[in-house]
C-alpha cells in the first residue's frame, strides 16, 4: 500500500512538472512564418544558429532570422561554417552577383559538410544578396570565415591577389598560379594532394623570404592568417581551437567586440557549456572571458517529420551520379534516437517553424533538467553522464522546431 501511494505521488509530481513546461512553452512561443514575427532578443555580441544539416526548412529558418537581424541593423558580420578564403569570395559574390562564382563557392563550401552542398544553400546566398543590396553602404553585412581550410582553391586564389610578384621570381608562386588557371586539381587539404605539395613549397618560400613578401603584401594581417592556416593543414590540428584562435586573430581586424555577428555552424559549435572534455567555440569564448555568457545567444534547431540530405554519390571518376535522403535515423526524432523533451515542442508548435524562448524568468528549462540536450538511444549509452549537473539553458537560449521539411537537393542536380 505504501509503495503504491509513493508511486502515485511520483506520477502526479511528474505530471505537474510536465504541465508546467507545457504552460511555459505556450506562453513563450513564436510563429516564425507569421509576417509580424520579430526576433525577441537584442543587445548580444554574437548569435549562433545550429541544427542538423541538409533540410530545406532549416535554411528557411536561418534566412528569416538573418533577414531580420540585417534589416534591424543588429549585426555587422556573418560567420558561416567555412574558411577565410571561401568567405572572402562570398563577399565578392554579394558585390558582383556572379552566380557562376556562387555555384562554385557552394560546391567548395560543401566539401566539409556535403549536406550543405545544396541548391538551398545556393538560394540562401541569393537571398542574402537581395537583403544586403537594400542596405546602405555602412549597414551592409560582411562575411568572415574562421574555420579550418575547407579546400585550397579559394585560399590559393586569395594569395595570388595579395601578392603581385613577377613571373619567374619564385617557382612555387608560378606553380600556384598555374594550378588555379588549370582548375582541375584536387584541392583537398586532408591528404598529400598535388595542391598541398604546391602550397608546402610556397609556404617554405614565403618563410625564407618573409621580408620580401611582407613588403608586397596588400594586407599583412590577412596574409598572416592565411599562412598560419595553410601551415595548420600540414599537421594534426584541433578544429575547435583553430576556430577560436582564428576568431581572436581576426577580431583585431574586424573589431568583433564592437560589431555583433551571426554565426551559422553545426549544433556543437554554438553550445555555451561543455558537454565533454572538448569545449565548443562558444564555450571557449565564455571560458576565456571574451564575452559574458549573457552576451552570447545560441539557437538550436530540432527536426520532426522531416528528411535530410544524407549522402552524395560519385563514380570512380568522381563524377556525380545521385544522392540519398534520410527521414528516420539522423534527424533527432526517431524511436532509436531522439532528444529528450522534443515531444513537448511538437505538442506546442504553432507552424512548421516555431521558435521557443527557453531562458525567460522562472523557466523550467533553467532548472536541473537536460531536455533537448540529452539524446535517448535505443540499446546504446546516451550522453546523460556528460550533462550531469547541467541544465538546458546552460547550452542554448532558444529552440526552433522545424516540421515537415523536405531534404535539401545537391547543387550538382543543377548540372543535369
Coordinates of C-alpha atoms in Angstrom, one line a residue, residues 158-405:
X158 CA 43.4 35.0 -52.4
X159 CA 47.1 34.5 -52.0
X160 CA 47.6 35.4 -55.7
X161 CA 45.5 38.5 -55.1
X162 CA 47.5 39.5 -52.1
X163 CA 50.9 39.1 -53.8
X164 CA 51.8 40.6 -57.2
X165 CA 55.2 39.3 -57.9
X166 CA 56.9 39.0 -61.3
X167 CA 56.7 35.7 -63.1
X168 CA 59.9 33.6 -62.6
X169 CA 60.9 35.1 -59.3
X170 CA 59.5 32.1 -57.3
X171 CA 58.7 28.8 -59.0
X172 CA 56.3 27.9 -56.1
X173 CA 54.3 31.1 -56.8
X174 CA 54.2 30.3 -60.6
X175 CA 53.0 26.8 -59.8
X176 CA 50.3 28.1 -57.6
X177 CA 49.1 30.5 -60.3
X178 CA 49.2 27.7 -62.9
X179 CA 47.3 25.3 -60.7
X180 CA 44.4 27.9 -60.4
X181 CA 44.4 28.6 -64.1
X182 CA 44.0 24.9 -65.0
X183 CA 41.4 24.4 -62.2
X184 CA 41.3 20.7 -62.5
X185 CA 43.4 20.0 -59.4
X186 CA 42.3 18.1 -56.3
X187 CA 42.2 20.9 -53.8
X188 CA 41.8 18.7 -50.7
X189 CA 43.9 19.6 -47.6
X190 CA 43.1 16.2 -46.0
X191 CA 45.9 14.2 -47.5
X192 CA 49.0 14.7 -49.6
X193 CA 47.2 16.0 -52.7
X194 CA 49.1 17.8 -55.5
X195 CA 47.8 21.1 -54.3
X196 CA 49.1 20.5 -50.8
X197 CA 52.6 19.9 -52.1
X198 CA 52.4 23.1 -54.2
X199 CA 51.3 25.1 -51.1
X200 CA 54.1 23.5 -49.0
X201 CA 56.6 24.8 -51.4
X202 CA 55.1 28.2 -51.5
X203 CA 54.9 28.5 -47.7
X204 CA 58.6 27.5 -47.5
X205 CA 59.5 30.2 -49.9
X206 CA 57.4 32.7 -48.0
X207 CA 59.1 31.9 -44.7
X208 CA 62.5 32.0 -46.3
X209 CA 61.8 35.4 -48.0
X210 CA 59.4 36.9 -45.4
X211 CA 60.7 40.4 -45.6
X212 CA 60.1 40.5 -49.4
X213 CA 56.6 39.1 -49.2
X214 CA 55.7 41.4 -46.4
X215 CA 56.8 44.4 -48.5
X216 CA 54.5 43.5 -51.4
X217 CA 51.5 42.1 -49.4
X218 CA 48.3 44.2 -49.8
X219 CA 47.1 43.2 -46.4
X220 CA 49.6 41.7 -43.9
X221 CA 47.0 40.7 -41.2
X222 CA 45.1 38.6 -43.8
X223 CA 48.3 37.2 -45.1
X224 CA 49.4 36.1 -41.7
X225 CA 46.1 34.4 -41.1
X226 CA 46.2 32.6 -44.4
X227 CA 49.8 31.4 -44.0
X228 CA 49.1 30.2 -40.4
X229 CA 46.0 28.3 -41.5
X230 CA 47.7 26.7 -44.5
X231 CA 50.6 25.6 -42.2
X232 CA 48.0 24.0 -39.9
X233 CA 46.8 21.8 -42.7
X234 CA 50.3 20.2 -42.9
X235 CA 49.9 18.7 -39.4
X236 CA 47.3 17.3 -37.0
X237 CA 45.1 20.1 -35.8
X238 CA 42.3 20.8 -33.3
X239 CA 39.4 22.2 -35.3
X240 CA 37.6 23.9 -32.4
X241 CA 40.8 25.5 -31.1
X242 CA 41.5 26.7 -34.6
X243 CA 38.1 28.3 -35.0
X244 CA 38.6 30.0 -31.6
X245 CA 42.1 31.2 -32.4
X246 CA 41.0 32.5 -35.8
X247 CA 38.2 34.4 -34.2
X248 CA 40.6 36.1 -31.8
X249 CA 43.1 36.8 -34.6
X250 CA 40.5 38.3 -36.9
X251 CA 38.8 40.2 -34.1
X252 CA 41.7 42.7 -34.3
X253 CA 41.0 43.2 -38.0
X254 CA 37.2 43.5 -37.7
X255 CA 36.7 44.7 -34.2
X256 CA 34.2 42.0 -33.3
X257 CA 33.8 43.2 -29.8
X258 CA 32.0 46.4 -31.1
X259 CA 30.3 44.8 -34.1
X260 CA 27.8 42.0 -33.5
X261 CA 28.0 38.8 -35.5
X262 CA 25.7 36.0 -36.6
X263 CA 27.2 32.5 -36.7
X264 CA 25.8 29.6 -38.7
X265 CA 27.5 26.4 -37.7
X266 CA 26.7 22.9 -36.6
X267 CA 24.9 22.3 -33.3
X268 CA 28.0 21.5 -31.2
X269 CA 29.9 24.7 -32.1
X270 CA 27.3 27.0 -30.6
X271 CA 26.9 25.2 -27.2
X272 CA 27.6 27.6 -24.4
X273 CA 28.7 24.9 -21.9
X274 CA 31.0 21.9 -22.0
X275 CA 29.3 18.6 -22.9
X276 CA 32.6 16.7 -22.6
X277 CA 36.3 17.5 -22.3
X278 CA 36.4 19.3 -25.7
X279 CA 34.9 22.8 -25.3
X280 CA 33.0 24.2 -28.2
X281 CA 33.7 27.5 -29.9
X282 CA 31.1 29.4 -27.9
X283 CA 32.2 27.7 -24.7
X284 CA 35.8 28.8 -25.3
X285 CA 34.6 32.4 -25.8
X286 CA 32.9 32.3 -22.4
X287 CA 35.7 30.4 -20.5
X288 CA 38.3 32.8 -21.9
X289 CA 36.3 35.8 -20.8
X290 CA 36.0 37.1 -24.4
X291 CA 32.2 37.6 -23.7
X292 CA 29.9 37.2 -20.8
X293 CA 27.5 34.3 -21.1
X294 CA 24.5 36.6 -21.4
X295 CA 26.2 38.4 -24.3
X296 CA 26.1 35.2 -26.4
X297 CA 22.8 33.9 -27.8
X298 CA 22.5 30.3 -29.0
X299 CA 19.6 28.9 -31.1
X300 CA 19.3 25.2 -31.6
X301 CA 17.1 23.8 -34.4
X302 CA 15.2 20.5 -34.0
X303 CA 13.7 18.5 -36.8
X304 CA 10.4 16.5 -36.7
X305 CA 8.6 14.7 -39.6
X306 CA 11.3 15.8 -41.9
X307 CA 14.0 14.5 -44.1
X308 CA 17.7 15.4 -44.6
X309 CA 20.1 15.1 -47.5
X310 CA 22.2 12.1 -46.4
X311 CA 24.8 11.0 -49.0
X312 CA 26.1 12.3 -52.3
X313 CA 27.2 9.6 -54.8
X314 CA 30.1 9.8 -57.2
X315 CA 31.5 7.2 -59.6
X316 CA 35.1 6.1 -59.8
X317 CA 36.0 9.2 -61.9
X318 CA 34.5 11.5 -59.2
X319 CA 31.5 12.3 -61.4
X320 CA 28.3 13.0 -59.5
X321 CA 25.7 10.3 -60.1
X322 CA 23.0 10.9 -57.4
X323 CA 22.1 11.2 -53.8
X324 CA 20.1 9.7 -50.9
X325 CA 18.0 11.2 -48.1
X326 CA 17.1 10.0 -44.6
X327 CA 13.9 10.6 -42.6
X328 CA 14.4 8.4 -39.6
X329 CA 17.8 8.0 -38.1
X330 CA 19.7 11.2 -38.4
X331 CA 17.0 13.8 -37.7
X332 CA 16.9 13.6 -33.8
X333 CA 13.3 12.5 -33.7
X334 CA 13.3 8.7 -34.3
X335 CA 12.4 6.0 -31.9
X336 CA 16.0 4.7 -31.9
X337 CA 17.5 8.2 -31.5
X338 CA 15.7 11.3 -30.2
X339 CA 16.1 14.3 -28.0
X340 CA 14.6 14.2 -24.5
X341 CA 11.7 16.6 -24.3
X342 CA 11.2 17.1 -28.1
X343 CA 7.6 15.9 -27.7
X344 CA 6.7 19.0 -25.7
X345 CA 7.9 21.2 -28.6
X346 CA 5.8 19.1 -31.0
X347 CA 2.7 19.4 -28.8
X348 CA 3.0 23.2 -28.7
X349 CA 4.0 24.0 -32.2
X350 CA 2.3 26.9 -34.0
X351 CA 3.6 26.3 -37.5
X352 CA 6.3 24.4 -39.4
X353 CA 8.8 26.9 -37.9
X354 CA 8.1 27.5 -34.2
X355 CA 10.6 29.4 -32.0
X356 CA 10.6 28.8 -28.3
X357 CA 12.3 31.1 -25.8
X358 CA 13.8 28.9 -23.1
X359 CA 15.5 31.4 -20.9
X360 CA 12.8 33.6 -19.5
X361 CA 12.4 34.1 -15.8
X362 CA 11.1 31.0 -13.9
X363 CA 11.7 28.9 -17.0
X364 CA 11.6 25.1 -16.1
X365 CA 14.5 24.8 -18.6
X366 CA 16.7 26.7 -16.3
X367 CA 16.1 24.0 -13.6
X368 CA 18.1 20.8 -13.2
X369 CA 16.8 19.3 -16.5
X370 CA 18.6 18.4 -19.7
X371 CA 15.7 18.4 -22.2
X372 CA 16.8 19.0 -25.8
X373 CA 20.4 18.2 -24.9
X374 CA 20.1 14.6 -23.7
X375 CA 19.9 12.2 -26.6
X376 CA 18.0 8.9 -26.0
X377 CA 19.4 6.0 -27.8
X378 CA 17.9 2.5 -28.2
X379 CA 20.1 -0.1 -26.6
X380 CA 23.0 2.4 -26.5
X381 CA 24.5 4.6 -23.9
X382 CA 23.3 8.2 -24.1
X383 CA 25.2 11.4 -23.3
X384 CA 23.4 11.7 -19.9
X385 CA 26.5 11.4 -17.8
X386 CA 28.2 14.2 -19.9
X387 CA 25.4 16.5 -18.9
X388 CA 25.3 15.8 -15.1
X389 CA 24.6 18.9 -13.1
X390 CA 23.7 21.0 -16.2
X391 CA 20.5 22.5 -17.5
X392 CA 19.1 23.1 -21.0
X393 CA 19.8 26.8 -20.8
X394 CA 23.4 26.2 -19.9
X395 CA 23.8 25.2 -23.5
X396 CA 21.4 27.4 -25.5
X397 CA 18.7 30.1 -25.2
X398 CA 16.2 29.3 -27.9
X399 CA 14.9 26.3 -29.7
X400 CA 13.3 26.1 -33.2
X401 CA 11.1 23.2 -34.1
X402 CA 11.4 22.6 -37.8
X403 CA 8.5 20.4 -39.0
X404 CA 7.6 18.8 -42.3
X405 CA 10.7 19.8 -44.1

